[in-house]
Short mmCIF file of C-alpha atoms and ligand atoms in Angstrom, two decimals:
data_model
loop_
_atom_site.label_atom_id
_atom_site.label_comp_id
_atom_site.label_asym_id
_atom_site.label_seq_id
_atom_site.Cartn_x
_atom_site.Cartn_y
_atom_site.Cartn_z
CA MET A 7 -65.54 28.15 -70.78
CA SER A 8 -62.85 26.16 -68.93
CA GLU A 9 -60.92 27.72 -66.03
CA ASP A 10 -57.90 27.99 -68.25
CA GLU A 11 -59.83 29.71 -71.03
CA LYS A 12 -61.34 32.12 -68.50
CA ARG A 13 -57.93 32.96 -67.13
CA LYS A 14 -56.60 33.60 -70.63
CA ALA A 15 -59.61 35.70 -71.57
CA GLU A 16 -58.80 38.05 -68.68
CA VAL A 17 -55.39 38.75 -70.14
CA PRO A 18 -55.22 41.58 -72.64
CA SER A 19 -54.83 40.10 -76.09
CA SER A 20 -51.83 42.31 -76.78
CA VAL A 21 -49.92 40.41 -74.14
CA LEU A 22 -50.94 37.04 -75.46
CA ARG A 23 -49.73 38.16 -78.84
CA SER A 24 -46.51 39.35 -77.30
CA PRO A 25 -43.54 37.01 -77.37
CA PHE A 26 -43.94 35.56 -73.90
CA SER A 27 -44.79 32.02 -73.19
CA VAL A 28 -47.66 31.69 -70.78
CA PRO A 29 -46.54 29.56 -67.86
CA LYS A 30 -48.86 26.74 -66.89
CA GLY A 31 -49.34 27.99 -63.36
CA GLY A 32 -50.58 31.44 -64.38
CA ILE A 33 -49.35 34.65 -65.86
CA LYS A 34 -46.84 36.94 -64.23
CA MET A 35 -46.76 40.22 -66.09
CA PRO A 36 -43.39 41.89 -66.43
CA ASP A 37 -42.79 44.83 -64.07
CA ILE A 38 -41.67 48.10 -65.60
CA LEU A 39 -40.26 51.12 -63.79
CA VAL A 40 -40.86 54.47 -65.50
CA VAL A 41 -38.45 57.25 -64.53
CA ASP A 42 -39.11 60.87 -65.47
CA ASP A 43 -38.87 64.11 -63.50
CA GLU A 44 -42.13 65.23 -65.12
CA TYR A 45 -44.84 63.52 -63.12
CA ASN A 46 -47.49 63.87 -65.82
CA GLN A 47 -45.29 62.11 -68.37
CA CYS A 48 -44.76 59.27 -65.93
CA VAL A 49 -48.45 58.85 -65.30
CA MET A 50 -49.37 58.96 -68.97
CA LEU A 51 -46.80 56.35 -69.84
CA GLN A 52 -47.88 54.26 -66.88
CA LYS A 53 -51.47 54.25 -68.14
CA ILE A 54 -50.41 53.21 -71.61
CA LEU A 55 -48.23 50.41 -70.29
CA LYS A 56 -50.99 49.21 -67.98
CA ARG A 57 -53.30 48.95 -70.97
CA GLU A 58 -50.67 46.71 -72.53
CA GLY A 59 -50.92 44.48 -69.49
CA TYR A 60 -47.66 45.42 -67.75
CA GLU A 61 -47.31 46.04 -64.04
CA THR A 62 -45.73 49.46 -63.58
CA ASP A 63 -44.33 51.81 -61.00
CA ILE A 64 -43.02 55.35 -61.38
CA ALA A 65 -40.08 57.32 -60.02
CA GLU A 66 -39.74 61.07 -60.38
CA SER A 67 -35.97 61.08 -60.02
CA ALA A 68 -33.02 58.79 -60.56
CA SER A 69 -32.37 58.45 -56.84
CA VAL A 70 -35.97 57.37 -56.17
CA ALA A 71 -35.61 54.93 -59.07
CA LEU A 72 -32.52 53.38 -57.50
CA GLU A 73 -34.31 53.05 -54.16
CA LYS A 74 -37.23 51.31 -55.85
CA LEU A 75 -34.90 49.04 -57.78
CA ASN A 76 -33.23 48.09 -54.50
CA ALA A 77 -36.52 47.35 -52.83
CA ALA A 78 -38.32 45.40 -55.55
CA HIS A 79 -37.76 43.38 -58.69
CA PHE A 80 -38.27 45.05 -62.08
CA ASP A 81 -37.98 43.45 -65.50
CA LEU A 82 -37.32 46.67 -67.41
CA VAL A 83 -36.66 50.37 -66.84
CA ILE A 84 -37.73 53.25 -69.09
CA THR A 85 -35.98 56.47 -68.26
CA ASP A 86 -35.96 60.02 -69.50
CA MET A 87 -32.55 61.38 -70.45
CA ARG A 88 -32.67 64.89 -69.00
CA MET A 89 -33.33 64.96 -65.29
CA PRO A 90 -31.88 67.23 -62.59
CA GLU A 91 -29.21 65.83 -60.21
CA MET A 92 -28.65 62.48 -61.89
CA ASN A 93 -29.49 62.17 -65.59
CA GLY A 94 -30.60 59.12 -67.57
CA ALA A 95 -27.05 58.20 -68.62
CA GLU A 96 -25.80 58.20 -65.04
CA LEU A 97 -28.82 56.25 -63.90
CA LEU A 98 -28.17 53.68 -66.64
CA GLN A 99 -24.60 53.28 -65.45
CA GLU A 100 -25.72 52.74 -61.86
CA ILE A 101 -28.37 50.22 -62.90
CA LYS A 102 -25.94 48.28 -65.08
CA GLN A 103 -23.47 48.05 -62.21
CA ARG A 104 -26.13 46.48 -60.04
CA ASP A 105 -27.74 44.26 -62.67
CA PRO A 106 -26.09 44.18 -66.11
CA ASP A 107 -28.99 42.16 -67.55
CA ILE A 108 -31.88 44.49 -66.85
CA PRO A 109 -33.02 46.19 -70.07
CA VAL A 110 -33.10 50.00 -69.99
CA ILE A 111 -34.87 52.06 -72.64
CA ILE A 112 -33.87 55.72 -72.90
CA ILE A 113 -36.32 58.45 -73.84
CA THR A 114 -34.58 61.40 -75.40
CA ALA A 115 -35.20 64.70 -77.11
CA TRP A 116 -33.18 65.39 -80.23
CA PRO A 117 -30.44 67.60 -78.69
CA ASP A 118 -29.29 64.51 -76.76
CA LEU A 119 -29.72 62.09 -79.62
CA ASN A 120 -26.01 61.45 -80.07
CA ASP A 121 -25.61 60.65 -76.40
CA ALA A 122 -28.52 58.24 -76.58
CA VAL A 123 -27.05 56.47 -79.61
CA GLU A 124 -23.77 56.18 -77.72
CA LEU A 125 -25.60 54.68 -74.74
CA VAL A 126 -27.12 52.01 -76.96
CA SER A 127 -23.79 51.37 -78.69
CA HIS A 128 -21.54 51.24 -75.68
CA GLY A 129 -23.45 52.01 -72.51
CA GLY A 130 -25.63 48.91 -72.31
CA ALA A 131 -28.97 50.61 -73.07
CA SER A 132 -31.38 48.40 -75.01
CA TYR A 133 -32.89 51.12 -77.15
CA TYR A 134 -33.56 54.82 -77.33
CA ILE A 135 -36.75 56.45 -78.40
CA GLU A 136 -37.14 60.02 -79.51
CA LYS A 137 -39.67 62.47 -78.06
CA PRO A 138 -42.51 63.20 -78.54
CA ILE A 139 -43.30 59.64 -77.53
CA PHE A 140 -47.04 60.05 -77.21
CA GLU A 141 -47.59 59.92 -80.94
CA THR A 142 -48.97 56.67 -82.27
CA GLU A 143 -45.91 55.87 -84.34
CA GLN A 144 -43.50 56.43 -81.47
CA LEU A 145 -45.70 54.60 -79.00
CA ASN A 146 -45.93 51.59 -81.28
CA LYS A 147 -42.18 51.62 -81.56
CA LEU A 148 -41.82 51.80 -77.80
CA LYS A 149 -44.25 48.92 -77.27
CA GLU A 150 -42.40 46.79 -79.78
CA GLU A 151 -39.04 47.60 -78.22
CA ILE A 152 -40.31 46.69 -74.77
CA LYS A 153 -41.38 43.29 -76.04
CA ARG A 154 -38.10 42.82 -77.79
CA ALA A 155 -35.99 43.84 -74.83
CA LEU A 156 -37.94 41.57 -72.49
CA TRP A 157 -37.71 38.75 -74.97
CA ALA A 158 -33.97 39.21 -75.35
CA ARG A 159 -33.61 39.16 -71.58
CA ARG A 160 -35.58 35.96 -71.31
CA GLY A 161 -33.76 34.48 -74.28
CA GLY A 162 -30.47 35.26 -72.65
CA GLN A 163 -31.56 33.54 -69.49
CA LEU A 164 -31.42 29.98 -70.68
CA GLU A 165 -35.11 29.72 -71.32
CA ALA A 166 -36.02 26.08 -71.58
CA VAL A 167 -36.16 24.82 -75.11
CA ASP A 168 -37.67 21.47 -75.85
CA ASP A 169 -34.88 19.17 -76.97
CA THR A 170 -37.09 17.42 -79.49
CA GLU A 171 -37.63 20.72 -81.28
CA VAL A 172 -33.88 21.30 -81.38
CA GLU A 173 -33.41 17.82 -82.71
CA GLU A 174 -35.99 18.35 -85.43
CA ILE A 175 -34.13 21.32 -86.83
CA TYR A 176 -30.91 19.43 -86.61
CA ALA A 177 -32.25 16.36 -88.32
CA PHE A 178 -34.65 17.78 -90.84
CA ASP A 179 -32.65 20.58 -92.30
CA LYS A 180 -29.41 18.70 -92.49
CA ILE A 181 -27.68 21.25 -90.37
CA ILE A 182 -24.97 18.99 -89.13
CA GLY A 183 -23.05 19.32 -85.91
CA ASN A 184 -23.61 18.53 -82.26
CA SER A 185 -20.75 20.52 -80.76
CA PRO A 186 -21.77 22.77 -77.85
CA LYS A 187 -21.48 25.82 -80.11
CA MET A 188 -23.90 24.35 -82.67
CA VAL A 189 -26.31 23.19 -79.98
CA GLN A 190 -26.39 26.80 -78.78
CA VAL A 191 -27.19 27.88 -82.35
CA TYR A 192 -30.08 25.37 -82.51
CA LYS A 193 -31.42 26.65 -79.21
CA ASN A 194 -31.35 30.24 -80.40
CA VAL A 195 -32.94 29.30 -83.71
CA THR A 196 -35.67 27.42 -81.85
CA ARG A 197 -36.35 30.48 -79.69
CA ILE A 198 -36.54 32.72 -82.74
CA ILE A 199 -39.01 30.33 -84.36
CA ASN A 200 -41.13 29.85 -81.25
CA HIS A 201 -41.44 33.57 -80.63
CA ASP A 202 -41.75 34.55 -84.29
CA VAL A 203 -39.42 37.49 -83.80
CA ASN A 204 -37.58 39.39 -86.46
CA PRO A 205 -35.46 40.92 -87.89
CA VAL A 206 -32.75 38.35 -87.35
CA LEU A 207 -29.14 39.07 -88.18
CA ILE A 208 -27.07 35.99 -88.96
CA MET A 209 -23.36 36.63 -88.78
CA GLY A 210 -20.57 34.29 -89.66
CA GLU A 211 -17.65 33.76 -91.97
CA SER A 212 -18.24 32.60 -95.50
CA GLY A 213 -19.42 29.00 -95.70
CA THR A 214 -20.56 28.67 -92.08
CA GLY A 215 -24.17 27.94 -93.04
CA LYS A 216 -25.91 31.32 -92.81
CA GLU A 217 -28.26 30.62 -95.70
CA LEU A 218 -28.97 27.12 -94.42
CA VAL A 219 -30.00 28.53 -91.05
CA ALA A 220 -32.13 31.26 -92.66
CA HIS A 221 -34.00 28.53 -94.55
CA ALA A 222 -34.53 26.58 -91.33
CA ILE A 223 -35.99 29.65 -89.59
CA HIS A 224 -38.46 30.07 -92.43
CA LYS A 225 -39.28 26.41 -92.81
CA TYR A 226 -40.12 25.92 -89.13
CA GLY A 227 -41.67 29.33 -88.61
CA LYS A 228 -45.29 30.41 -88.92
CA ARG A 229 -44.69 31.83 -92.38
CA ASN A 230 -43.68 28.64 -94.10
CA SER A 231 -46.77 28.55 -96.30
CA HIS A 232 -45.58 31.81 -97.88
CA GLU A 233 -42.53 32.66 -99.97
CA PHE A 234 -38.91 32.61 -98.84
CA ILE A 235 -37.15 35.09 -101.09
CA ALA A 236 -33.37 35.30 -100.98
CA VAL A 237 -31.83 38.53 -102.23
CA ASP A 238 -28.11 38.63 -102.82
CA CYS A 239 -27.48 42.28 -101.98
CA GLY A 240 -24.08 42.20 -103.66
CA ALA A 241 -25.15 40.66 -106.95
CA ILE A 242 -27.68 43.19 -108.31
CA PRO A 243 -26.23 46.37 -109.85
CA GLU A 244 -26.74 49.34 -107.54
CA GLN A 245 -29.09 51.25 -109.88
CA LEU A 246 -31.46 48.25 -110.11
CA ARG A 247 -31.33 47.31 -106.46
CA GLU A 248 -33.91 49.74 -105.15
CA SER A 249 -36.42 48.71 -107.79
CA ASP A 250 -35.57 45.03 -107.25
CA LEU A 251 -36.33 45.28 -103.53
CA PHE A 252 -39.22 47.73 -103.49
CA GLY A 253 -40.60 47.53 -107.04
CA HIS A 254 -41.36 50.45 -109.35
CA GLU A 255 -44.27 52.21 -110.99
CA ARG A 256 -44.71 52.50 -114.71
CA GLY A 257 -42.64 55.41 -116.03
CA ALA A 258 -40.56 55.68 -112.84
CA PHE A 259 -37.42 55.71 -114.97
CA THR A 260 -36.42 55.13 -118.58
CA GLY A 261 -37.26 51.56 -119.43
CA ALA A 262 -39.88 51.16 -116.67
CA THR A 263 -42.66 50.33 -119.11
CA GLU A 264 -44.78 48.50 -116.55
CA ARG A 265 -45.38 48.45 -112.84
CA LYS A 266 -43.16 45.84 -111.22
CA LEU A 267 -43.50 44.44 -107.72
CA GLY A 268 -40.35 44.23 -105.63
CA GLN A 269 -39.12 41.34 -103.50
CA PHE A 270 -40.60 42.78 -100.31
CA GLU A 271 -44.05 42.87 -101.85
CA LEU A 272 -43.71 39.46 -103.45
CA ALA A 273 -42.68 37.96 -100.13
CA ASP A 274 -45.63 39.48 -98.23
CA GLY A 275 -46.60 37.06 -95.49
CA GLY A 276 -43.31 35.20 -95.85
CA THR A 277 -39.59 35.83 -95.42
CA VAL A 278 -37.07 38.05 -97.16
CA PHE A 279 -33.49 36.90 -96.74
CA LEU A 280 -31.08 39.77 -97.36
CA ASP A 281 -27.79 38.05 -98.01
CA GLU A 282 -24.59 40.09 -97.69
CA ILE A 283 -26.43 43.06 -96.26
CA GLY A 284 -23.11 44.85 -95.81
CA ASN A 285 -23.13 45.47 -99.56
CA ILE A 286 -26.19 47.70 -99.79
CA SER A 287 -25.82 51.43 -100.31
CA LEU A 288 -26.60 54.04 -97.67
CA THR A 289 -29.66 55.20 -99.65
CA ILE A 290 -31.22 51.75 -99.63
CA GLN A 291 -30.23 51.29 -96.00
CA ALA A 292 -32.43 54.28 -95.12
CA LYS A 293 -35.39 52.79 -96.95
CA LEU A 294 -34.77 49.43 -95.36
CA LEU A 295 -34.78 50.97 -91.90
CA ARG A 296 -38.25 52.29 -92.62
CA VAL A 297 -39.42 48.86 -93.71
CA LEU A 298 -38.12 47.36 -90.49
CA GLU A 299 -39.63 50.03 -88.29
CA GLN A 300 -42.93 50.68 -89.98
CA ARG A 301 -43.29 47.70 -92.26
CA GLU A 302 -44.09 49.98 -95.18
CA PHE A 303 -42.38 51.52 -98.21
CA LEU A 304 -42.98 53.30 -101.52
CA ARG A 305 -42.34 51.67 -104.86
CA VAL A 306 -39.78 53.63 -106.90
CA GLY A 307 -41.75 56.48 -108.49
CA GLY A 308 -44.80 55.62 -106.38
CA THR A 309 -46.88 57.66 -103.97
CA GLU A 310 -48.90 54.91 -102.30
CA MET A 311 -47.45 53.44 -99.08
CA ILE A 312 -47.27 49.68 -99.42
CA LYS A 313 -47.73 47.78 -96.15
CA VAL A 314 -46.18 44.37 -95.77
CA ASP A 315 -46.07 41.69 -93.12
CA ILE A 316 -42.75 39.94 -93.51
CA CYS A 317 -39.98 38.30 -91.57
CA VAL A 318 -36.66 39.87 -92.44
CA ILE A 319 -33.52 37.81 -92.03
CA ALA A 320 -30.22 39.43 -92.92
CA ALA A 321 -26.81 37.82 -93.24
CA ALA A 322 -23.38 39.34 -93.10
CA ASN A 323 -19.89 37.98 -93.26
CA LYS A 324 -18.37 41.44 -93.18
CA ASP A 325 -17.76 42.94 -89.81
CA LEU A 326 -20.65 45.42 -89.77
CA GLU A 327 -19.27 47.33 -86.79
CA GLU A 328 -16.15 48.01 -88.81
CA GLU A 329 -18.35 49.10 -91.73
CA ILE A 330 -20.07 51.56 -89.39
CA THR A 331 -16.71 53.00 -88.38
CA ASN A 332 -15.79 53.34 -92.05
CA GLY A 333 -19.05 55.18 -92.72
CA ASN A 334 -20.43 52.45 -94.99
CA PHE A 335 -23.20 51.18 -92.77
CA ARG A 336 -25.86 53.05 -90.80
CA GLU A 337 -25.52 52.55 -87.10
CA ASP A 338 -29.27 52.76 -86.47
CA LEU A 339 -29.91 50.06 -89.06
CA TYR A 340 -27.30 47.85 -87.45
CA TYR A 341 -28.90 48.17 -84.01
CA ARG A 342 -32.29 47.59 -85.52
CA LEU A 343 -31.08 44.43 -87.22
CA SER A 344 -28.94 43.09 -84.42
CA VAL A 345 -31.61 42.93 -81.76
CA ILE A 346 -31.59 39.20 -82.35
CA PRO A 347 -28.12 38.32 -83.56
CA LEU A 348 -27.17 34.78 -84.38
CA LYS A 349 -23.48 34.05 -84.65
CA LEU A 350 -22.43 30.95 -86.53
CA PRO A 351 -19.11 29.53 -85.38
CA PRO A 352 -16.34 28.96 -87.91
CA LEU A 353 -15.54 25.30 -88.49
CA ARG A 354 -12.13 25.62 -86.83
CA GLU A 355 -13.94 26.37 -83.58
CA ARG A 356 -16.03 23.21 -83.76
CA LYS A 357 -13.63 20.68 -85.18
CA GLU A 358 -15.29 17.88 -83.25
CA ASP A 359 -18.14 18.17 -85.80
CA ILE A 360 -15.84 17.35 -88.73
CA PRO A 361 -16.28 13.54 -88.60
CA LEU A 362 -20.08 13.96 -88.61
CA LEU A 363 -19.92 16.38 -91.54
CA VAL A 364 -17.56 14.08 -93.45
CA GLU A 365 -19.87 11.14 -92.96
CA HIS A 366 -22.87 13.25 -93.98
CA PHE A 367 -21.28 14.52 -97.19
CA LEU A 368 -19.82 11.14 -98.19
CA THR A 369 -23.20 9.46 -97.73
CA HIS A 370 -24.82 12.25 -99.69
CA PHE A 371 -22.37 11.93 -102.60
CA SER A 372 -22.69 8.15 -102.75
CA ASN A 373 -26.50 8.49 -102.89
CA GLU A 374 -26.17 11.15 -105.54
CA HIS A 375 -23.92 8.96 -107.71
CA ASN A 376 -25.68 5.78 -106.74
CA VAL A 377 -22.47 4.07 -105.64
CA GLU A 378 -21.26 2.35 -102.46
CA PRO A 379 -20.23 4.77 -99.69
CA LYS A 380 -16.48 5.29 -99.48
CA GLN A 381 -14.59 4.65 -96.24
CA ILE A 382 -12.17 7.18 -94.90
CA THR A 383 -9.00 6.09 -93.15
CA PRO A 384 -8.21 7.33 -89.62
CA ARG A 385 -5.11 9.11 -90.99
CA ALA A 386 -7.16 11.01 -93.55
CA MET A 387 -9.82 11.85 -90.98
CA SER A 388 -7.20 13.10 -88.59
CA ALA A 389 -5.76 15.37 -91.33
CA LEU A 390 -9.25 16.72 -92.07
CA ARG A 391 -9.72 17.38 -88.37
CA SER A 392 -6.49 19.23 -87.89
CA TYR A 393 -6.96 21.54 -90.90
CA ASP A 394 -8.29 25.01 -90.10
CA TRP A 395 -10.81 25.22 -92.98
CA PRO A 396 -10.64 28.89 -94.02
CA GLY A 397 -13.70 28.39 -96.28
CA ASN A 398 -15.55 26.53 -93.50
CA VAL A 399 -18.20 23.89 -94.29
CA ARG A 400 -18.49 24.95 -97.92
CA ARG A 401 -14.78 24.25 -98.47
CA LEU A 402 -14.98 20.92 -96.61
CA GLN A 403 -17.91 19.94 -98.80
CA SER A 404 -16.18 20.88 -102.07
CA CYS A 405 -12.94 19.21 -100.98
CA LEU A 406 -14.78 15.95 -100.23
CA ARG A 407 -16.70 16.16 -103.50
CA GLN A 408 -13.44 16.50 -105.39
CA VAL A 409 -11.87 13.59 -103.52
CA PHE A 410 -14.99 11.51 -103.99
CA VAL A 411 -15.16 12.05 -107.72
CA LEU A 412 -11.46 11.88 -108.50
CA GLY A 413 -10.35 9.19 -106.03
CA GLU A 414 -10.12 5.59 -107.11
CA GLY A 415 -11.26 2.63 -105.06
CA ASN A 416 -13.46 2.50 -102.02
CA THR A 417 -11.20 4.12 -99.50
CA ILE A 418 -10.13 7.70 -99.04
CA ASP A 419 -6.63 7.92 -97.60
CA ILE A 420 -4.47 10.86 -96.70
CA ASP A 421 -2.77 11.01 -100.10
CA ASP A 422 -6.15 11.45 -101.80
CA LEU A 423 -6.61 14.76 -99.99
CA PRO A 424 -5.51 18.12 -101.42
CA LEU A 425 -1.89 18.95 -100.60
CA GLU A 426 -2.66 21.82 -98.25
CA ILE A 427 -4.56 19.35 -96.08
CA SER A 428 -2.42 16.22 -96.39
CA LYS A 429 0.91 18.02 -95.99
CA GLN A 430 0.06 20.18 -93.01
CA PRO A 431 2.91 20.55 -90.55
CA ARG A 432 2.19 17.81 -88.05
CA GLY A 433 1.89 18.96 -84.49
CA PRO A 434 0.01 17.12 -81.82
CA ALA A 435 -3.53 16.52 -83.03
CA GLU A 436 -5.83 19.27 -81.92
CA LEU A 437 -8.16 18.14 -79.23
CA TYR A 438 -11.46 19.52 -78.22
CA ILE A 439 -11.65 19.42 -74.47
CA GLU A 440 -14.53 20.65 -72.44
CA ILE A 441 -14.68 19.72 -68.80
CA PRO A 442 -18.25 19.00 -67.66
CA GLU A 443 -19.68 21.11 -64.87
CA GLY A 444 -19.36 18.41 -62.21
CA GLY A 445 -15.77 17.67 -63.24
CA VAL A 446 -14.41 14.39 -64.55
CA SER A 447 -11.54 12.21 -63.34
CA LEU A 448 -8.39 11.80 -65.43
CA GLU A 449 -8.90 8.07 -65.11
CA GLU A 450 -12.29 8.36 -66.85
CA ILE A 451 -10.79 10.49 -69.61
CA ASN A 452 -8.04 7.94 -70.08
CA LYS A 453 -10.65 5.18 -70.42
CA GLN A 454 -12.83 7.13 -72.83
CA TYR A 455 -9.86 8.16 -74.92
CA ILE A 456 -8.79 4.54 -75.26
CA CYS A 457 -12.36 3.56 -76.20
CA ALA A 458 -12.44 6.31 -78.84
CA ALA A 459 -9.20 5.06 -80.39
CA LEU A 460 -10.50 1.48 -80.43
CA LYS A 461 -13.77 2.59 -81.99
CA GLN A 462 -11.95 4.56 -84.64
CA THR A 463 -9.75 1.59 -85.55
CA ARG A 464 -12.75 -0.73 -85.46
CA GLY A 465 -11.30 -2.68 -82.56
CA ASN A 466 -7.80 -3.07 -83.99
CA VAL A 467 -5.55 -2.89 -80.90
CA THR A 468 -2.29 -2.43 -82.81
CA LYS A 469 -3.64 0.50 -84.80
CA ALA A 470 -5.28 2.03 -81.72
CA ALA A 471 -1.97 1.83 -79.81
CA LYS A 472 -0.29 3.63 -82.69
CA LEU A 473 -2.90 6.40 -82.62
CA LEU A 474 -2.36 6.80 -78.89
CA GLY A 475 1.44 6.77 -79.19
CA ILE A 476 1.90 3.75 -76.87
CA THR A 477 2.86 0.13 -77.42
CA ARG A 478 0.32 -2.57 -77.98
CA ARG A 479 1.36 -4.18 -74.65
CA ILE A 480 0.78 -1.00 -72.69
CA LEU A 481 -2.58 -0.52 -74.35
CA GLN A 482 -3.61 -4.07 -73.51
CA GLY A 483 -2.54 -3.48 -69.90
CA ARG A 484 -4.67 -0.34 -69.70
CA MET A 485 -7.64 -2.08 -71.30
CA GLU A 486 -7.39 -4.70 -68.55
CA ASN A 487 -7.13 -2.04 -65.82
CA HIS A 488 -10.22 -0.35 -67.13
CA LYS A 489 -11.93 -3.73 -67.51
CA LEU A 490 -12.80 -2.83 -71.08
CA THR A 491 -14.81 -5.35 -73.03
CA ARG A 492 -15.72 -5.29 -76.71
CA GLU A 493 -19.10 -3.85 -75.67
CA ASP A 494 -17.33 -0.69 -74.49
CA PHE A 495 -15.83 0.06 -77.84
CA ARG A 496 -18.42 -1.50 -80.07
CA PHE A 497 -18.06 0.05 -83.49
CA GLN A 498 -20.99 0.78 -85.78
N1 ATP B 748 -23.82 22.87 -90.37
C1 ATP B 748 -23.89 22.48 -91.64
N2 ATP B 748 -24.31 21.24 -91.92
C2 ATP B 748 -24.37 20.80 -93.19
N3 ATP B 748 -24.06 21.53 -94.26
C3 ATP B 748 -23.66 22.78 -94.04
C4 ATP B 748 -23.55 23.32 -92.73
N4 ATP B 748 -23.12 24.58 -92.81
C5 ATP B 748 -22.97 24.83 -94.13
N5 ATP B 748 -23.29 23.75 -94.86
C6 ATP B 748 -23.21 23.64 -96.33
O1 ATP B 748 -22.12 24.44 -96.74
C7 ATP B 748 -22.48 25.22 -97.88
C8 ATP B 748 -22.38 26.68 -97.54
O2 ATP B 748 -23.42 27.04 -96.65
P1 ATP B 748 -24.19 28.44 -96.76
O3 ATP B 748 -24.40 28.81 -98.17
O4 ATP B 748 -25.39 28.38 -95.88
O5 ATP B 748 -23.06 29.36 -96.10
P2 ATP B 748 -23.00 30.93 -95.94
O6 ATP B 748 -22.63 31.17 -94.52
O7 ATP B 748 -24.27 31.51 -96.43
O8 ATP B 748 -21.76 31.32 -96.86
P3 ATP B 748 -21.46 32.69 -97.68
O9 ATP B 748 -21.17 33.76 -96.65
O10 ATP B 748 -20.25 32.37 -98.46
O11 ATP B 748 -22.67 32.97 -98.50
C9 ATP B 748 -23.88 24.80 -98.28
O12 ATP B 748 -23.81 23.82 -99.27
C10 ATP B 748 -24.45 24.23 -97.00
O13 ATP B 748 -25.41 23.26 -97.28
MG1 MG B 749 -24.60 32.75 -98.11
#
């Protein structure tokens, strides 16, 4: 056995299975502080956590906990709710003031359940768990939540992600865009894939690519040899939805002449994508919560618990928090789902990606129709860039398809575009400006801006000057000042 294998063998397997990467130099177990005024509870929990491979310490009161937190580093705190002097809620507040990132899990008995839910919703707690916690089911939940909370903390801390992996997702799945907001999406997707964590909640307006991203998570994840089943939660009539998701037994209802397996069972080992999750009824939400927590369910009319091992990805373009306020969505389900939220930016917030998307779609259409790619004029591109795209990428795609099919000739100009895009009130073109961390001189920006205009006009100085709103002579003067050669604005 090599040294490395020996070292790994000493680590409890539960930790190796947990979503932490094992650093090359060795393994540093996360430190957990357990706070409870009942000493025996503390010790029992400490033993259980030790068995899981965590380093732990205990505090019998909130004030001792704060002293320990001051003196040493902890990765997570588990605290009881009811304690004399300072209770769990007050302790949470103190901790969050000192370190807003440290995850805190609240242990609560049912009389304080509402307070605990409130602490998770608005107080910064990661999770609450109901007593008695020393039952297998509750303990499993706690263990899972610890992993999750620690993962989320690490994920939030700019954990290194290999750029080649990010690039693969970008290239392979045709998710187009290299704006900072999309790069952040790729990084989060890569983390989700690497750590095989779920459920994942993908939020974003219609047409922002939620389904595309869900496919990428499945395709690159460990479950890609199993099914990816997409369920449009809005499309199936309510009375059939339960049976569609969970299956039914023969005779469960009129017309149920045979046993039928539901999507969750069919996808066992793979991924279930619950599209438009905001559309499911409260009854099914309750059943879904059980699937997410215990990975088991009953078929409609059945008595046998069906266990499944699946990755659940949900998507929503409704504002689920608003749905909770309106009483249409269970809060506990929302928190369960949104442990790993992925927010896709609307196209108007990443307009710098529009040229890439346009090029991608035009190439795609020309391949599809087996014709020469069409060129797009700078004026038309500029109109596409300044439009706000209420239907996001889907609308951009359908608009270009329409223009591609209906337009004559090899060039797409501004008049070929739909009126709402070509006749937008013309203000100054919208610019995407992000100043790099180390700063950048105005002179450099001036130079790069001129280069961009020259690239866009394929080296045509007159046209570039027009784009920049200066005369050709002034542009030539600036090109000389910047010592620009053709190499600097080489066009592809
Ligand atoms: N970043 C992207 N790169 C390339 N194509 C994209 C991108 N985002 C979306 N698309 C394309 O736009 C269309 C809509 O995407 P998708 O169906 O994933 O959106 P959605 O967020 O699920 O929308 P809805 O909420 O309306 O269901 C698809 O054809 C998809 O391929
Ligand atoms: Mg969709």
